[in-house]
Amino acid sequence: MSINIVEKIDDLVKINNVLVSVSDKKNLETFIPQLVEINPEITIFSTGGTFARLKEILGEKSKCLIQVSDYTGQPETQGGLVKTLDFKIYLGILTETYNESHKADLARTKSVPIDMVVVNLYPFKETISKQGVTVEDARGNIDIGGPCMIRASAKNYLRVASVVDSKDYAAIINELKEKNNTISLKSRFELAKKAFAHTAVYDRTIADFLSGKTFEEMSKCYKM
């Protein structure tokens, strides 16, 4: 397997396409309208409960909002188990600005480059903190799509801002205002560090929980 080595990138990247899928919806009511105000032509892709919340927040300005399932052409599975695990999503996140084959793939699939990914994860830690929680309760709160999007966007800090913490919203907005709707490589790199730390803690919490359970505790959750 050959590794793709990138040599040419941009310091400043315009934020035109944003993917938002969050469990913790805190501060979206200020962050999202500000993104739209800075760039009235922005497109925001979203899923499930986040889409519903953003539509409520944006009201008449929600024409910029698109369901991920409408974009990919693939409906969410029953219960929302699979929403964002789609080629068009990951092509959009991982594509590189100066890669001609990536440009061709975008054109072929009618995809767009995604410039910012705003994702936080299912509340696994909060779930296992509850009294009487079962292994199955915990298993159901293991996020799959979220960590994948975070890792993909953080890997491609060359072009994408990976946002996992609502405390960063204000600083991002300030930078976009100051730099004509662009975010710097320095900021993208710092956000990537935070994103990988976020998924590392999440996976460690899952691993520690499962390691602390016996086969008997797990198997009694199910009929066999």
mmCIF file of C-alpha atoms in Angstrom:
data_model
loop_
_atom_site.group_PDB
_atom_site.id
_atom_site.type_symbol
_atom_site.label_atom_id
_atom_site.label_comp_id
_atom_site.label_asym_id
_atom_site.label_seq_id
_atom_site.Cartn_x
_atom_site.Cartn_y
_atom_site.Cartn_z
ATOM 1 C CA MET A 1 0.000 0.000 0.000
ATOM 2 C CA SER A 2 1.405 3.378 -1.023
ATOM 3 C CA ILE A 3 0.948 6.376 1.291
ATOM 4 C CA ASN A 4 -0.270 9.623 -0.229
ATOM 5 C CA ILE A 5 2.193 12.416 0.557
ATOM 6 C CA VAL A 6 0.804 15.957 0.327
ATOM 7 C CA GLU A 7 3.129 18.844 -0.543
ATOM 8 C CA LYS A 8 0.878 21.781 -1.444
ATOM 9 C CA ILE A 9 -1.879 23.144 0.821
ATOM 10 C CA ASP A 10 -3.476 26.488 1.702
ATOM 11 C CA ASP A 11 -3.033 28.330 4.976
ATOM 12 C CA LEU A 12 -6.506 29.874 4.851
ATOM 13 C CA VAL A 13 -9.538 27.740 3.912
ATOM 14 C CA LYS A 14 -12.994 29.123 3.218
ATOM 15 C CA ILE A 15 -15.885 27.565 5.121
ATOM 16 C CA ASN A 16 -18.545 26.844 2.509
ATOM 17 C CA ASN A 17 -19.774 23.340 3.451
ATOM 18 C CA VAL A 18 -20.259 22.232 7.045
ATOM 19 C CA LEU A 19 -21.342 18.881 8.486
ATOM 20 C CA VAL A 20 -23.034 19.053 11.897
ATOM 21 C CA SER A 21 -24.043 15.969 13.918
ATOM 22 C CA VAL A 22 -23.958 16.360 17.680
ATOM 23 C CA SER A 23 -25.367 14.673 20.767
ATOM 24 C CA ASP A 24 -24.627 17.728 22.919
ATOM 25 C CA LYS A 25 -26.467 20.560 21.147
ATOM 26 C CA LYS A 26 -25.301 23.261 23.549
ATOM 27 C CA ASN A 27 -24.572 26.679 21.959
ATOM 28 C CA LEU A 28 -25.772 25.697 18.488
ATOM 29 C CA GLU A 29 -28.369 28.463 18.769
ATOM 30 C CA THR A 30 -25.597 31.068 18.576
ATOM 31 C CA PHE A 31 -22.947 29.250 16.545
ATOM 32 C CA ILE A 32 -25.021 28.184 13.538
ATOM 33 C CA PRO A 33 -26.797 31.527 12.855
ATOM 34 C CA GLN A 34 -23.412 33.248 13.049
ATOM 35 C CA LEU A 35 -21.962 30.862 10.456
ATOM 36 C CA VAL A 36 -24.878 31.703 8.165
ATOM 37 C CA GLU A 37 -24.490 35.425 8.800
ATOM 38 C CA ILE A 38 -20.778 35.299 7.912
ATOM 39 C CA ASN A 39 -21.443 33.269 4.757
ATOM 40 C CA PRO A 40 -25.054 33.497 3.486
ATOM 41 C CA GLU A 41 -24.149 30.967 0.752
ATOM 42 C CA ILE A 42 -23.054 28.298 3.258
ATOM 43 C CA THR A 43 -24.441 24.762 3.053
ATOM 44 C CA ILE A 44 -24.985 22.825 6.271
ATOM 45 C CA PHE A 45 -25.437 19.054 6.162
ATOM 46 C CA SER A 46 -26.988 17.381 9.181
ATOM 47 C CA THR A 47 -28.769 14.294 10.516
ATOM 48 C CA GLY A 48 -31.642 13.199 12.751
ATOM 49 C CA GLY A 49 -32.170 15.190 15.911
ATOM 50 C CA THR A 50 -29.443 17.668 15.018
ATOM 51 C CA PHE A 51 -31.164 18.458 11.721
ATOM 52 C CA ALA A 52 -34.462 19.053 13.535
ATOM 53 C CA ARG A 53 -32.759 21.352 16.060
ATOM 54 C CA LEU A 54 -30.958 23.326 13.359
ATOM 55 C CA LYS A 55 -34.172 23.745 11.386
ATOM 56 C CA GLU A 56 -35.803 25.124 14.525
ATOM 57 C CA ILE A 57 -32.872 27.485 15.141
ATOM 58 C CA LEU A 58 -32.619 28.782 11.575
ATOM 59 C CA GLY A 59 -36.315 29.117 10.829
ATOM 60 C CA GLU A 60 -36.763 31.020 7.562
ATOM 61 C CA LYS A 61 -33.008 30.791 6.886
ATOM 62 C CA SER A 62 -33.049 26.984 6.892
ATOM 63 C CA LYS A 63 -32.801 26.806 3.079
ATOM 64 C CA CYS A 64 -29.048 26.302 3.628
ATOM 65 C CA LEU A 65 -29.788 23.122 5.617
ATOM 66 C CA ILE A 66 -29.690 19.708 3.893
ATOM 67 C CA GLN A 67 -30.413 16.276 5.335
ATOM 68 C CA VAL A 68 -27.404 13.980 4.918
ATOM 69 C CA SER A 69 -29.761 11.308 3.541
ATOM 70 C CA ASP A 70 -30.962 13.719 0.825
ATOM 71 C CA TYR A 71 -27.357 14.509 -0.076
ATOM 72 C CA THR A 72 -26.142 10.908 -0.180
ATOM 73 C CA GLY A 73 -29.329 9.435 -1.640
ATOM 74 C CA GLN A 74 -29.311 6.810 1.110
ATOM 75 C CA PRO A 75 -32.052 6.940 3.779
ATOM 76 C CA GLU A 76 -31.111 6.494 7.423
ATOM 77 C CA THR A 77 -31.575 2.962 8.698
ATOM 78 C CA GLN A 78 -34.310 2.172 11.218
ATOM 79 C CA GLY A 79 -33.421 3.794 14.520
ATOM 80 C CA GLY A 80 -30.699 5.889 12.892
ATOM 81 C CA LEU A 81 -28.046 3.186 13.259
ATOM 82 C CA VAL A 82 -26.419 4.191 9.945
ATOM 83 C CA LYS A 83 -26.593 7.853 8.949
ATOM 84 C CA THR A 84 -23.236 9.227 7.861
ATOM 85 C CA LEU A 85 -21.169 6.174 6.838
ATOM 86 C CA ASP A 86 -21.259 6.979 3.141
ATOM 87 C CA PHE A 87 -18.682 7.422 0.364
ATOM 88 C CA LYS A 88 -19.853 10.938 -0.512
ATOM 89 C CA ILE A 89 -19.412 12.066 3.088
ATOM 90 C CA TYR A 90 -15.895 10.696 3.494
ATOM 91 C CA LEU A 91 -14.784 11.787 0.038
ATOM 92 C CA GLY A 92 -15.938 15.293 0.959
ATOM 93 C CA ILE A 93 -14.042 15.229 4.252
ATOM 94 C CA LEU A 94 -10.818 13.594 3.042
ATOM 95 C CA THR A 95 -10.449 15.243 -0.356
ATOM 96 C CA GLU A 96 -7.344 17.394 -0.857
ATOM 97 C CA THR A 97 -7.474 20.787 -2.563
ATOM 98 C CA TYR A 98 -4.715 20.198 -5.123
ATOM 99 C CA ASN A 99 -5.312 16.509 -5.817
ATOM 100 C CA GLU A 100 -6.596 16.143 -9.388
ATOM 101 C CA SER A 101 -7.900 12.599 -8.862
ATOM 102 C CA HIS A 102 -9.877 13.797 -5.847
ATOM 103 C CA LYS A 103 -11.376 16.603 -7.940
ATOM 104 C CA ALA A 104 -12.369 14.027 -10.546
ATOM 105 C CA ASP A 105 -13.988 11.860 -7.868
ATOM 106 C CA LEU A 106 -15.945 14.852 -6.552
ATOM 107 C CA ALA A 107 -17.223 15.610 -10.044
ATOM 108 C CA ARG A 108 -18.016 11.943 -10.781
ATOM 109 C CA THR A 109 -20.069 11.498 -7.596
ATOM 110 C CA LYS A 110 -21.535 15.040 -7.549
ATOM 111 C CA SER A 111 -19.987 15.534 -4.123
ATOM 112 C CA VAL A 112 -18.699 18.673 -2.428
ATOM 113 C CA PRO A 113 -15.622 19.219 -0.251
ATOM 114 C CA ILE A 114 -16.655 19.507 3.394
ATOM 115 C CA ASP A 115 -14.681 22.273 5.100
ATOM 116 C CA MET A 116 -15.801 21.920 8.720
ATOM 117 C CA VAL A 117 -17.056 18.940 10.713
ATOM 118 C CA VAL A 118 -18.886 19.694 13.953
ATOM 119 C CA VAL A 119 -19.377 16.418 15.817
ATOM 120 C CA ASN A 120 -19.544 15.222 19.401
ATOM 121 C CA LEU A 121 -20.297 11.698 20.531
ATOM 122 C CA TYR A 122 -23.022 9.591 22.106
ATOM 123 C CA PRO A 123 -22.944 10.025 25.895
ATOM 124 C CA PHE A 124 -21.175 6.750 26.722
ATOM 125 C CA LYS A 125 -19.565 7.990 29.943
ATOM 126 C CA GLU A 126 -22.847 9.439 31.182
ATOM 127 C CA THR A 127 -24.645 6.193 30.350
ATOM 128 C CA ILE A 128 -22.265 3.936 32.293
ATOM 129 C CA SER A 129 -22.398 6.322 35.262
ATOM 130 C CA LYS A 130 -26.069 5.480 35.814
ATOM 131 C CA GLN A 131 -26.980 2.987 38.499
ATOM 132 C CA GLY A 132 -27.935 -0.443 37.196
ATOM 133 C CA VAL A 133 -26.629 0.100 33.666
ATOM 134 C CA THR A 134 -26.218 -3.124 31.706
ATOM 135 C CA VAL A 135 -23.596 -4.057 29.147
ATOM 136 C CA GLU A 136 -26.298 -3.818 26.491
ATOM 137 C CA ASP A 137 -27.242 -0.295 27.643
ATOM 138 C CA ALA A 138 -23.602 0.661 27.270
ATOM 139 C CA ARG A 139 -23.179 -1.098 23.920
ATOM 140 C CA GLY A 140 -26.097 0.842 22.457
ATOM 141 C CA ASN A 141 -24.315 4.089 23.310
ATOM 142 C CA ILE A 142 -21.090 3.267 21.478
ATOM 143 C CA ASP A 143 -20.851 5.837 18.702
ATOM 144 C CA ILE A 144 -19.561 4.617 15.333
ATOM 145 C CA GLY A 145 -20.195 7.342 12.753
ATOM 146 C CA GLY A 146 -19.136 10.146 15.078
ATOM 147 C CA PRO A 147 -15.581 8.924 15.765
ATOM 148 C CA CYS A 148 -15.145 8.086 12.078
ATOM 149 C CA MET A 149 -16.059 11.632 11.018
ATOM 150 C CA ILE A 150 -13.921 13.180 13.747
ATOM 151 C CA ARG A 151 -10.892 11.085 12.822
ATOM 152 C CA ALA A 152 -11.312 11.717 9.086
ATOM 153 C CA SER A 153 -11.662 15.469 9.496
ATOM 154 C CA ALA A 154 -8.816 15.670 12.020
ATOM 155 C CA LYS A 155 -6.554 13.654 9.706
ATOM 156 C CA ASN A 156 -7.315 16.141 6.925
ATOM 157 C CA TYR A 157 -6.509 19.246 8.990
ATOM 158 C CA LEU A 158 -4.746 20.270 5.754
ATOM 159 C CA ARG A 159 -8.155 21.497 4.617
ATOM 160 C CA VAL A 160 -10.803 20.699 7.253
ATOM 161 C CA ALA A 161 -11.644 22.113 10.676
ATOM 162 C CA SER A 162 -12.619 19.317 13.082
ATOM 163 C CA VAL A 163 -14.732 20.775 15.889
ATOM 164 C CA VAL A 164 -15.560 18.570 18.903
ATOM 165 C CA ASP A 165 -15.988 21.112 21.713
ATOM 166 C CA SER A 166 -18.706 23.769 21.906
ATOM 167 C CA LYS A 167 -16.277 25.920 23.904
ATOM 168 C CA ASP A 168 -14.391 26.485 20.636
ATOM 169 C CA TYR A 169 -17.391 27.925 18.771
ATOM 170 C CA ALA A 170 -16.767 31.538 19.818
ATOM 171 C CA ALA A 171 -13.098 31.515 18.802
ATOM 172 C CA ILE A 172 -13.969 29.967 15.432
ATOM 173 C CA ILE A 173 -16.594 32.632 14.769
ATOM 174 C CA ASN A 174 -14.155 35.388 15.702
ATOM 175 C CA GLU A 175 -11.544 34.025 13.305
ATOM 176 C CA LEU A 176 -14.043 33.652 10.458
ATOM 177 C CA LYS A 177 -15.141 37.269 10.965
ATOM 178 C CA GLU A 178 -11.562 38.543 11.078
ATOM 179 C CA LYS A 179 -10.350 36.506 8.087
ATOM 180 C CA ASN A 180 -13.202 36.844 5.596
ATOM 181 C CA ASN A 181 -14.836 33.448 6.259
ATOM 182 C CA THR A 182 -11.543 31.551 6.373
ATOM 183 C CA ILE A 183 -9.833 29.499 9.060
ATOM 184 C CA SER A 184 -6.067 29.159 9.338
ATOM 185 C CA LEU A 185 -3.871 26.067 9.182
ATOM 186 C CA LYS A 186 -2.729 26.818 12.735
ATOM 187 C CA SER A 187 -6.310 26.707 14.021
ATOM 188 C CA ARG A 188 -7.108 23.571 12.029
ATOM 189 C CA PHE A 189 -4.027 21.847 13.442
ATOM 190 C CA GLU A 190 -4.919 22.773 17.029
ATOM 191 C CA LEU A 191 -8.488 21.553 16.496
ATOM 192 C CA ALA A 192 -7.130 18.261 15.093
ATOM 193 C CA LYS A 193 -5.051 17.667 18.224
ATOM 194 C CA LYS A 194 -8.133 18.200 20.366
ATOM 195 C CA ALA A 195 -10.225 15.931 18.124
ATOM 196 C CA PHE A 196 -7.832 12.975 18.347
ATOM 197 C CA ALA A 197 -7.598 13.423 22.124
ATOM 198 C CA HIS A 198 -11.407 13.388 22.262
ATOM 199 C CA THR A 199 -11.751 10.075 20.408
ATOM 200 C CA ALA A 200 -8.839 8.559 22.363
ATOM 201 C CA VAL A 201 -10.548 9.274 25.699
ATOM 202 C CA TYR A 202 -13.843 7.968 24.318
ATOM 203 C CA ASP A 203 -12.306 4.669 23.166
ATOM 204 C CA ARG A 204 -10.370 4.287 26.426
ATOM 205 C CA THR A 205 -13.590 4.726 28.403
ATOM 206 C CA ILE A 206 -15.292 1.999 26.344
ATOM 207 C CA ALA A 207 -12.321 -0.348 26.642
ATOM 208 C CA ASP A 208 -12.087 0.144 30.417
ATOM 209 C CA PHE A 209 -15.805 -0.465 30.884
ATOM 210 C CA LEU A 210 -15.841 -3.671 28.838
ATOM 211 C CA SER A 211 -12.641 -4.900 30.493
ATOM 212 C CA GLY A 212 -14.353 -4.569 33.845
ATOM 213 C CA LYS A 213 -17.230 -6.838 32.849
ATOM 214 C CA THR A 214 -17.290 -10.631 32.883
ATOM 215 C CA PHE A 215 -18.687 -12.836 30.154
ATOM 216 C CA GLU A 216 -21.524 -13.784 32.534
ATOM 217 C CA GLU A 217 -22.481 -10.128 33.077
ATOM 218 C CA MET A 218 -22.547 -9.554 29.346
ATOM 219 C CA SER A 219 -24.358 -12.733 28.302
ATOM 220 C CA LYS A 220 -27.206 -12.399 30.801
ATOM 221 C CA CYS A 221 -28.438 -9.367 28.804
ATOM 222 C CA TYR A 222 -29.541 -11.630 25.975
ATOM 223 C CA LYS A 223 -31.723 -14.611 25.175
ATOM 224 C CA MET A 224 -29.740 -17.418 23.559
#
